[in-house]
């Protein structure tokens, strides 16, 4: 599993419509952006109350990146 | 929950098996899932008929389903979550007490898995709870710990609360701490519950919610002051650092 698959895994476990979950990995020179898309009805499940879930996932993704020599990562939820 | 999972790989939670005899079908299903009868829900879909001399019989059909076991689901979920970060990390102990689950983590790169002030550990805890709750169909509360981190954090927060409480009284100030988790705020409130000179409250909403310490007898001269809640130099970040930080403080106090 890599970071992209990890984001997919978490999102698919939490949503109703797993088939609508998609993660795009956009690589820059020293940065990576992950764009997470899901069904609009599942948005709240992925973000969580007060952003709890998405913040936790971001923290985890950043910890993984820090281990790999500090490239900057962003995780965005696209609606 | 997903039910149409018959015929998947052996890692699945459910199989449908046909065999001449019902007992054989059940045994085959249990074997395929690698579980005992006690760990399974068995549903007989069709009874078999023996026929005569092997002719005209009808096979039995059973559905064997793995009973959801929170402990196993917690282990599996955490493994998947932490694997990319540190593949050595795993739960060495999972137990339930008073309706709450505790998981003890071990990892080669402990500092990485804990994160600054335990933020990564907290994140793993939030995600594990969310996923496991969804799988079990009810809210499951999980606390993750590693190398006694939670206890050390409690000690660090307790000490910090006492130092700050003295500051509130001495300087007649209202201290606004950094936002903290509900768990950490609760530790501070409980430490100061018996302190009659200081009132400990939470203010702000959501992720901005923070502890405010006020003099019990606040007056017009009481000023507001914001403090970095963790100005203890990172104690509580990581056990090895925690000890170093503690010694440093003790030495300084002696020098005074």
mmCIF file of C-alpha atoms in Angstrom:
data_model
loop_
_atom_site.group_PDB
_atom_site.id
_atom_site.type_symbol
_atom_site.label_atom_id
_atom_site.label_comp_id
_atom_site.label_asym_id
_atom_site.label_seq_id
_atom_site.Cartn_x
_atom_site.Cartn_y
_atom_site.Cartn_z
ATOM 1 C CA UNK A 1 0.000 0.000 0.000
ATOM 2 C CA UNK A 2 1.213 3.520 -0.729
ATOM 3 C CA UNK A 3 -0.110 6.886 0.433
ATOM 4 C CA UNK A 4 -2.649 7.143 -2.374
ATOM 5 C CA UNK A 5 -4.023 3.689 -1.610
ATOM 6 C CA UNK A 6 -4.114 4.504 2.092
ATOM 7 C CA UNK A 7 -6.304 7.561 1.452
ATOM 8 C CA UNK A 8 -8.534 5.448 -0.785
ATOM 9 C CA UNK A 9 -8.763 2.737 1.851
ATOM 10 C CA UNK A 10 -9.842 5.128 4.604
ATOM 11 C CA UNK A 11 -12.369 6.929 2.398
ATOM 12 C CA UNK A 12 -13.908 3.711 1.073
ATOM 13 C CA UNK A 13 -14.286 2.287 4.570
ATOM 14 C CA UNK A 14 -16.217 5.346 5.691
ATOM 15 C CA UNK A 15 -18.516 6.192 2.783
ATOM 16 C CA UNK A 16 -21.775 4.651 1.609
ATOM 17 C CA UNK A 17 -20.825 4.796 -2.060
ATOM 18 C CA UNK A 18 -17.337 3.325 -2.201
ATOM 19 C CA UNK A 19 -17.389 3.196 -5.997
ATOM 20 C CA UNK A 20 -17.502 6.999 -6.156
ATOM 21 C CA UNK A 21 -14.272 7.409 -4.188
ATOM 22 C CA UNK A 22 -11.335 8.556 -6.241
ATOM 23 C CA UNK A 23 -7.898 9.807 -5.287
ATOM 24 C CA UNK A 24 -5.711 11.721 -7.694
ATOM 25 C CA UNK A 25 -2.017 12.114 -7.013
ATOM 26 C CA UNK A 26 -0.524 15.276 -8.489
ATOM 27 C CA UNK A 27 3.238 15.305 -8.245
ATOM 28 C CA UNK A 28 5.252 18.494 -8.259
ATOM 29 C CA UNK A 29 9.003 18.917 -7.992
ATOM 30 C CA UNK A 30 9.126 18.809 -4.198
ATOM 31 C CA UNK A 31 5.464 18.454 -3.394
ATOM 32 C CA UNK A 32 2.552 16.099 -3.830
ATOM 33 C CA UNK A 33 -1.109 16.972 -3.788
ATOM 34 C CA UNK A 34 -3.743 14.312 -3.180
ATOM 35 C CA UNK A 35 -7.192 15.169 -4.396
ATOM 36 C CA UNK A 36 -9.928 13.095 -2.833
ATOM 37 C CA UNK A 37 -13.296 12.959 -4.547
ATOM 38 C CA UNK A 38 -16.386 11.187 -3.305
ATOM 39 C CA UNK A 39 -20.121 11.265 -3.758
ATOM 40 C CA UNK A 40 -21.488 14.584 -2.419
ATOM 41 C CA UNK A 41 -23.738 12.654 -0.025
ATOM 42 C CA UNK A 42 -20.646 11.085 1.539
ATOM 43 C CA UNK A 43 -18.764 14.330 2.061
ATOM 44 C CA UNK A 44 -19.629 14.544 5.752
ATOM 45 C CA UNK A 45 -18.463 10.987 6.382
ATOM 46 C CA UNK A 46 -15.058 11.670 4.867
ATOM 47 C CA UNK A 47 -14.601 15.032 6.565
ATOM 48 C CA UNK A 48 -16.077 14.066 9.907
ATOM 49 C CA UNK A 49 -17.555 16.241 12.597
ATOM 50 C CA UNK A 50 -15.555 19.439 12.829
ATOM 51 C CA UNK A 51 -13.144 18.002 10.235
ATOM 52 C CA UNK A 52 -11.913 15.341 12.656
ATOM 53 C CA UNK A 53 -11.495 12.581 10.100
ATOM 54 C CA UNK A 54 -9.875 14.592 7.331
ATOM 55 C CA UNK A 55 -7.530 16.286 9.802
ATOM 56 C CA UNK A 56 -6.457 12.936 11.196
ATOM 57 C CA UNK A 57 -5.888 11.588 7.703
ATOM 58 C CA UNK A 58 -3.869 14.690 6.796
ATOM 59 C CA UNK A 59 -1.695 14.273 9.888
ATOM 60 C CA UNK A 60 -1.031 10.656 8.950
ATOM 61 C CA UNK A 61 -0.234 11.512 5.331
ATOM 62 C CA UNK A 62 2.154 14.256 6.459
ATOM 63 C CA UNK A 63 3.883 11.917 8.890
ATOM 64 C CA UNK A 64 4.482 9.497 6.027
ATOM 65 C CA UNK A 65 5.881 12.302 3.868
ATOM 66 C CA UNK A 66 8.172 13.526 6.653
ATOM 67 C CA UNK A 67 9.670 10.073 6.805
ATOM 68 C CA UNK A 68 10.397 10.225 3.101
ATOM 69 C CA UNK A 69 12.632 13.258 3.291
ATOM 70 C CA UNK A 70 10.197 16.066 3.846
ATOM 71 C CA UNK A 71 8.478 16.688 0.545
ATOM 72 C CA UNK A 72 5.399 18.798 1.189
ATOM 73 C CA UNK A 73 2.035 17.081 0.882
ATOM 74 C CA UNK A 74 -1.461 18.400 0.715
ATOM 75 C CA UNK A 75 -4.670 16.450 0.988
ATOM 76 C CA UNK A 76 -7.706 18.174 -0.435
ATOM 77 C CA UNK A 77 -11.294 17.094 -0.617
ATOM 78 C CA UNK A 78 -12.860 18.126 -3.897
ATOM 79 C CA UNK A 79 -16.611 18.436 -4.279
ATOM 80 C CA UNK B 1 -23.018 -4.546 5.529
ATOM 81 C CA UNK B 2 -21.793 -6.373 2.447
ATOM 82 C CA UNK B 3 -23.458 -9.737 2.144
ATOM 83 C CA UNK B 4 -22.948 -10.834 -1.427
ATOM 84 C CA UNK B 5 -19.377 -11.861 -0.847
ATOM 85 C CA UNK B 6 -19.592 -15.576 -1.596
ATOM 86 C CA UNK B 7 -16.835 -16.978 -3.704
ATOM 87 C CA UNK B 8 -14.249 -14.365 -2.742
ATOM 88 C CA UNK B 9 -10.716 -15.166 -1.664
ATOM 89 C CA UNK B 10 -10.126 -16.906 1.701
ATOM 90 C CA UNK B 11 -9.491 -13.540 3.355
ATOM 91 C CA UNK B 12 -13.213 -12.892 3.205
ATOM 92 C CA UNK B 13 -15.694 -12.923 6.090
ATOM 93 C CA UNK B 14 -18.265 -15.173 4.556
ATOM 94 C CA UNK B 15 -18.490 -18.270 2.343
ATOM 95 C CA UNK B 16 -21.309 -20.290 0.871
ATOM 96 C CA UNK B 17 -20.504 -23.975 0.602
ATOM 97 C CA UNK B 18 -22.319 -26.895 -0.952
ATOM 98 C CA UNK B 19 -21.659 -30.476 0.071
ATOM 99 C CA UNK B 20 -23.484 -33.745 0.210
ATOM 100 C CA UNK B 21 -23.965 -33.527 3.977
ATOM 101 C CA UNK B 22 -24.818 -30.412 5.961
ATOM 102 C CA UNK B 23 -22.075 -31.140 8.521
ATOM 103 C CA UNK B 24 -19.521 -31.457 5.770
ATOM 104 C CA UNK B 25 -20.584 -28.170 4.230
ATOM 105 C CA UNK B 26 -20.247 -26.409 7.589
ATOM 106 C CA UNK B 27 -16.863 -27.991 8.256
ATOM 107 C CA UNK B 28 -15.665 -26.970 4.817
ATOM 108 C CA UNK B 29 -16.879 -23.391 5.341
ATOM 109 C CA UNK B 30 -15.131 -23.125 8.721
ATOM 110 C CA UNK B 31 -11.939 -24.514 7.228
ATOM 111 C CA UNK B 32 -12.009 -22.032 4.379
ATOM 112 C CA UNK B 33 -12.387 -19.124 6.803
ATOM 113 C CA UNK B 34 -9.867 -20.679 9.170
ATOM 114 C CA UNK B 35 -12.148 -20.339 12.211
ATOM 115 C CA UNK B 36 -13.886 -22.548 14.778
ATOM 116 C CA UNK B 37 -17.624 -23.085 15.077
ATOM 117 C CA UNK B 38 -17.770 -20.722 18.044
ATOM 118 C CA UNK B 39 -16.372 -17.919 15.931
ATOM 119 C CA UNK B 40 -18.945 -18.363 13.191
ATOM 120 C CA UNK B 41 -22.577 -17.724 12.375
ATOM 121 C CA UNK B 42 -23.869 -20.645 10.357
ATOM 122 C CA UNK B 43 -26.993 -20.468 8.244
ATOM 123 C CA UNK B 44 -28.346 -23.517 6.486
ATOM 124 C CA UNK B 45 -29.669 -22.392 3.130
ATOM 125 C CA UNK B 46 -30.694 -25.826 1.867
ATOM 126 C CA UNK B 47 -30.842 -29.162 3.638
ATOM 127 C CA UNK B 48 -29.267 -32.018 1.740
ATOM 128 C CA UNK B 49 -31.096 -35.183 0.814
ATOM 129 C CA UNK B 50 -29.170 -38.383 0.843
ATOM 130 C CA UNK B 51 -30.773 -40.051 -2.173
ATOM 131 C CA UNK B 52 -30.235 -43.737 -2.666
ATOM 132 C CA UNK B 53 -26.839 -45.287 -3.307
ATOM 133 C CA UNK B 54 -25.546 -41.879 -4.278
ATOM 134 C CA UNK B 55 -28.313 -41.339 -6.775
ATOM 135 C CA UNK B 56 -30.976 -38.664 -6.765
ATOM 136 C CA UNK B 57 -29.537 -36.847 -3.744
ATOM 137 C CA UNK B 58 -29.431 -33.131 -3.289
ATOM 138 C CA UNK B 59 -26.490 -31.217 -1.868
ATOM 139 C CA UNK B 60 -26.756 -29.172 1.290
ATOM 140 C CA UNK B 61 -25.969 -25.487 1.049
ATOM 141 C CA UNK B 62 -24.772 -23.433 4.013
ATOM 142 C CA UNK B 63 -23.589 -19.939 4.591
ATOM 143 C CA UNK B 64 -20.735 -19.623 7.105
ATOM 144 C CA UNK B 65 -20.017 -16.133 8.310
ATOM 145 C CA UNK B 66 -17.253 -14.923 10.564
ATOM 146 C CA UNK B 67 -18.707 -13.311 13.698
ATOM 147 C CA UNK B 68 -17.554 -9.729 13.915
ATOM 148 C CA UNK B 69 -14.844 -9.618 16.548
ATOM 149 C CA UNK B 70 -13.884 -6.059 17.552
ATOM 150 C CA UNK B 71 -10.438 -7.120 18.684
ATOM 151 C CA UNK B 72 -9.602 -8.661 15.316
ATOM 152 C CA UNK B 73 -11.127 -5.769 13.368
ATOM 153 C CA UNK B 74 -9.177 -3.254 15.457
ATOM 154 C CA UNK B 75 -5.921 -5.109 14.779
ATOM 155 C CA UNK B 76 -6.560 -5.388 11.063
ATOM 156 C CA UNK B 77 -7.688 -1.797 10.667
ATOM 157 C CA UNK B 78 -4.763 -0.370 12.580
ATOM 158 C CA UNK B 79 -2.353 -2.543 10.661
ATOM 159 C CA UNK B 80 -3.608 -1.149 7.369
ATOM 160 C CA UNK B 81 -3.517 2.425 8.645
ATOM 161 C CA UNK B 82 -0.026 2.374 10.111
ATOM 162 C CA UNK B 83 1.640 0.050 7.647
ATOM 163 C CA UNK B 84 2.757 2.758 5.189
ATOM 164 C CA UNK B 85 4.192 4.855 8.011
ATOM 165 C CA UNK B 86 6.095 2.098 9.779
ATOM 166 C CA UNK B 87 5.728 -1.443 8.581
ATOM 167 C CA UNK B 88 7.048 -2.815 11.862
ATOM 168 C CA UNK B 89 4.239 -1.208 13.862
ATOM 169 C CA UNK B 90 1.592 -3.504 15.272
ATOM 170 C CA UNK B 91 -0.823 -3.861 18.136
ATOM 171 C CA UNK B 92 0.719 -6.198 20.682
ATOM 172 C CA UNK B 93 -2.287 -6.066 22.961
ATOM 173 C CA UNK B 94 -5.976 -5.277 22.500
ATOM 174 C CA UNK B 95 -8.367 -5.394 25.445
ATOM 175 C CA UNK B 96 -11.757 -4.114 26.516
ATOM 176 C CA UNK B 97 -12.569 -2.445 29.802
ATOM 177 C CA UNK B 98 -15.857 -0.792 30.747
ATOM 178 C CA UNK B 99 -16.997 -0.635 27.159
ATOM 179 C CA UNK B 100 -13.813 1.011 25.974
ATOM 180 C CA UNK B 101 -11.093 -0.619 23.913
ATOM 181 C CA UNK B 102 -7.387 -0.201 24.514
ATOM 182 C CA UNK B 103 -4.691 -1.009 22.009
ATOM 183 C CA UNK B 104 -1.002 -1.139 22.820
ATOM 184 C CA UNK B 105 1.278 -0.387 19.883
ATOM 185 C CA UNK B 106 4.847 -1.387 19.334
ATOM 186 C CA UNK B 107 6.940 0.082 16.559
ATOM 187 C CA UNK B 108 10.576 0.370 15.535
ATOM 188 C CA UNK B 109 10.174 4.032 14.766
ATOM 189 C CA UNK B 110 8.226 5.005 17.833
ATOM 190 C CA UNK B 111 8.803 8.753 17.524
ATOM 191 C CA UNK B 112 7.329 8.673 14.041
ATOM 192 C CA UNK B 113 4.255 6.718 15.086
ATOM 193 C CA UNK B 114 3.639 8.980 18.096
ATOM 194 C CA UNK B 115 4.302 12.246 16.303
ATOM 195 C CA UNK B 116 4.698 15.615 17.929
ATOM 196 C CA UNK B 117 2.738 15.678 21.201
ATOM 197 C CA UNK B 118 1.193 12.390 20.164
ATOM 198 C CA UNK B 119 -0.649 13.895 17.207
ATOM 199 C CA UNK B 120 0.042 10.987 14.869
ATOM 200 C CA UNK B 121 -1.020 8.478 17.525
ATOM 201 C CA UNK B 122 -4.201 10.519 18.073
ATOM 202 C CA UNK B 123 -4.859 10.512 14.326
ATOM 203 C CA UNK B 124 -4.448 6.744 14.126
ATOM 204 C CA UNK B 125 -6.851 6.487 17.066
ATOM 205 C CA UNK B 126 -9.483 8.681 15.393
ATOM 206 C CA UNK B 127 -9.293 6.799 12.083
ATOM 207 C CA UNK B 128 -9.279 3.360 13.717
ATOM 208 C CA UNK B 129 -12.310 4.264 15.851
ATOM 209 C CA UNK B 130 -14.209 5.600 12.832
ATOM 210 C CA UNK B 131 -13.530 2.601 10.614
ATOM 211 C CA UNK B 132 -14.084 -0.027 13.304
ATOM 212 C CA UNK B 133 -17.302 1.679 14.453
ATOM 213 C CA UNK B 134 -18.598 1.571 10.918
ATOM 214 C CA UNK B 135 -17.656 -2.085 10.476
ATOM 215 C CA UNK B 136 -19.288 -3.077 13.755
ATOM 216 C CA UNK B 137 -22.360 -0.950 13.111
ATOM 217 C CA UNK B 138 -22.043 0.781 16.487
ATOM 218 C CA UNK B 139 -19.781 3.328 18.091
ATOM 219 C CA UNK B 140 -16.559 1.764 19.332
ATOM 220 C CA UNK B 141 -14.323 3.868 21.557
ATOM 221 C CA UNK B 142 -10.652 3.063 21.205
ATOM 222 C CA UNK B 143 -7.606 4.412 23.009
ATOM 223 C CA UNK B 144 -4.234 3.689 21.468
ATOM 224 C CA UNK B 145 -1.073 3.799 23.501
ATOM 225 C CA UNK B 146 2.594 3.108 22.929
ATOM 226 C CA UNK B 147 5.482 2.842 25.369
ATOM 227 C CA UNK B 148 3.452 4.358 28.197
ATOM 228 C CA UNK B 149 2.937 7.556 26.224
ATOM 229 C CA UNK B 150 -0.559 8.338 27.580
ATOM 230 C CA UNK B 151 0.598 8.075 31.178
ATOM 231 C CA UNK B 152 3.647 10.263 30.546
ATOM 232 C CA UNK B 153 1.450 12.784 28.807
ATOM 233 C CA UNK B 154 -0.891 12.794 31.793
ATOM 234 C CA UNK B 155 2.045 13.465 34.103
ATOM 235 C CA UNK B 156 3.328 16.269 31.887
ATOM 236 C CA UNK B 157 -0.102 17.911 31.697
ATOM 237 C CA UNK B 158 -0.608 17.536 35.445
ATOM 238 C CA UNK B 159 2.657 19.251 36.170
ATOM 239 C CA UNK B 160 1.961 21.980 33.625
ATOM 240 C CA UNK B 161 -1.505 22.609 35.099
ATOM 241 C CA UNK B 162 -0.021 23.090 38.560
ATOM 242 C CA UNK B 163 2.666 25.491 37.342
ATOM 243 C CA UNK B 164 0.110 27.523 35.390
ATOM 244 C CA UNK B 165 -2.311 27.577 38.327
ATOM 245 C CA UNK B 166 0.372 29.194 40.486
ATOM 246 C CA UNK B 167 0.976 31.745 37.748
ATOM 247 C CA UNK B 168 -2.751 32.595 37.638
ATOM 248 C CA UNK B 169 -2.811 33.366 41.351
ATOM 249 C CA UNK B 170 0.588 35.076 41.547
ATOM 250 C CA UNK B 171 0.064 37.394 38.561
ATOM 251 C CA UNK B 172 -3.734 37.710 38.765
ATOM 252 C CA UNK B 173 -4.085 36.668 35.139
ATOM 253 C CA UNK B 174 -6.599 34.750 33.063
ATOM 254 C CA UNK B 175 -4.591 32.227 31.065
ATOM 255 C CA UNK B 176 -5.764 31.070 27.653
ATOM 256 C CA UNK B 177 -4.012 27.876 26.651
ATOM 257 C CA UNK B 178 -3.545 26.458 23.156
ATOM 258 C CA UNK B 179 -6.356 24.314 21.780
ATOM 259 C CA UNK B 180 -6.194 20.769 23.111
ATOM 260 C CA UNK B 181 -8.077 17.530 22.688
ATOM 261 C CA UNK B 182 -11.044 16.819 24.964
ATOM 262 C CA UNK B 183 -8.963 14.151 26.659
ATOM 263 C CA UNK B 184 -6.145 16.560 27.494
ATOM 264 C CA UNK B 185 -8.531 19.306 28.633
ATOM 265 C CA UNK B 186 -10.211 16.842 30.960
ATOM 266 C CA UNK B 187 -6.880 16.000 32.569
ATOM 267 C CA UNK B 188 -6.252 19.677 33.323
ATOM 268 C CA UNK B 189 -9.764 20.258 34.670
ATOM 269 C CA UNK B 190 -9.505 17.252 36.965
ATOM 270 C CA UNK B 191 -6.078 18.277 38.249
ATOM 271 C CA UNK B 192 -7.408 21.712 39.202
ATOM 272 C CA UNK B 193 -10.845 20.611 40.382
ATOM 273 C CA UNK B 194 -9.782 20.781 44.012
ATOM 274 C CA UNK B 195 -7.858 24.031 43.666
ATOM 275 C CA UNK B 196 -10.073 26.673 45.304
ATOM 276 C CA UNK B 197 -8.045 29.609 43.993
ATOM 277 C CA UNK B 198 -8.303 28.754 40.307
ATOM 278 C CA UNK B 199 -11.223 28.064 37.972
ATOM 279 C CA UNK B 200 -10.536 25.804 35.016
ATOM 280 C CA UNK B 201 -12.922 26.038 32.059
ATOM 281 C CA UNK B 202 -13.063 25.271 28.356
ATOM 282 C CA UNK B 203 -13.840 27.972 25.817
ATOM 283 C CA UNK B 204 -14.187 28.128 22.042
ATOM 284 C CA UNK B 205 -15.796 25.720 19.624
ATOM 285 C CA UNK B 206 -14.569 22.640 17.807
ATOM 286 C CA UNK B 207 -10.856 22.553 17.078
ATOM 287 C CA UNK B 208 -10.402 25.940 18.786
ATOM 288 C CA UNK B 209 -11.657 24.671 22.112
ATOM 289 C CA UNK B 210 -9.080 25.404 24.759
ATOM 290 C CA UNK B 211 -8.585 25.583 28.501
ATOM 291 C CA UNK B 212 -8.934 28.903 30.293
ATOM 292 C CA UNK B 213 -7.588 29.241 33.829
ATOM 293 C CA UNK B 214 -8.978 32.116 35.884
ATOM 294 C CA UNK B 215 -8.466 33.306 39.421
ATOM 295 C CA UNK B 216 -11.457 32.207 41.508
ATOM 296 C CA UNK B 217 -11.712 35.812 42.648
ATOM 297 C CA UNK B 218 -11.171 37.657 39.392
ATOM 298 C CA UNK B 219 -11.371 41.457 39.531
ATOM 299 C CA UNK B 220 -10.899 44.472 37.254
ATOM 300 C CA UNK B 221 -7.146 44.123 37.500
ATOM 301 C CA UNK B 222 -7.197 40.572 36.135
ATOM 302 C CA UNK B 223 -5.502 40.594 32.758
ATOM 303 C CA UNK B 224 -5.716 38.110 29.917
ATOM 304 C CA UNK B 225 -2.647 36.228 28.850
ATOM 305 C CA UNK B 226 -2.268 33.560 26.188
ATOM 306 C CA UNK B 227 0.250 30.857 26.796
ATOM 307 C CA UNK B 228 1.536 28.142 24.595
ATOM 308 C CA UNK B 229 0.010 25.196 26.355
ATOM 309 C CA UNK B 230 2.991 23.023 25.719
ATOM 310 C CA UNK B 231 5.749 25.435 26.599
ATOM 311 C CA UNK B 232 7.229 22.731 28.763
ATOM 312 C CA UNK B 233 9.770 22.275 26.022
ATOM 313 C CA UNK B 234 8.144 19.330 24.378
ATOM 314 C CA UNK B 235 7.748 17.029 27.338
ATOM 315 C CA UNK B 236 5.095 14.605 26.384
ATOM 316 C CA UNK B 237 6.258 14.443 22.816
ATOM 317 C CA UNK B 238 8.212 11.298 23.102
ATOM 318 C CA UNK B 239 9.221 9.242 26.117
ATOM 319 C CA UNK B 240 12.976 9.647 25.588
ATOM 320 C CA UNK B 241 12.629 13.400 25.132
ATOM 321 C CA UNK B 242 10.230 13.583 28.047
ATOM 322 C CA UNK B 243 12.832 12.292 30.442
ATOM 323 C CA UNK B 244 15.499 14.624 29.133
ATOM 324 C CA UNK B 245 13.157 17.598 29.456
ATOM 325 C CA UNK B 246 12.283 16.653 32.976
ATOM 326 C CA UNK B 247 15.898 16.452 34.133
ATOM 327 C CA UNK B 248 16.624 19.792 32.511
ATOM 328 C CA UNK B 249 13.920 21.476 34.527
ATOM 329 C CA UNK B 250 14.881 19.850 37.788
ATOM 330 C CA UNK B 251 18.482 20.976 37.382
ATOM 331 C CA UNK B 252 17.458 24.526 36.633
ATOM 332 C CA UNK B 253 15.267 24.616 39.699
ATOM 333 C CA UNK B 254 18.183 23.537 41.868
ATOM 334 C CA UNK B 255 20.337 26.254 40.343
ATOM 335 C CA UNK B 256 17.806 28.871 41.473
#
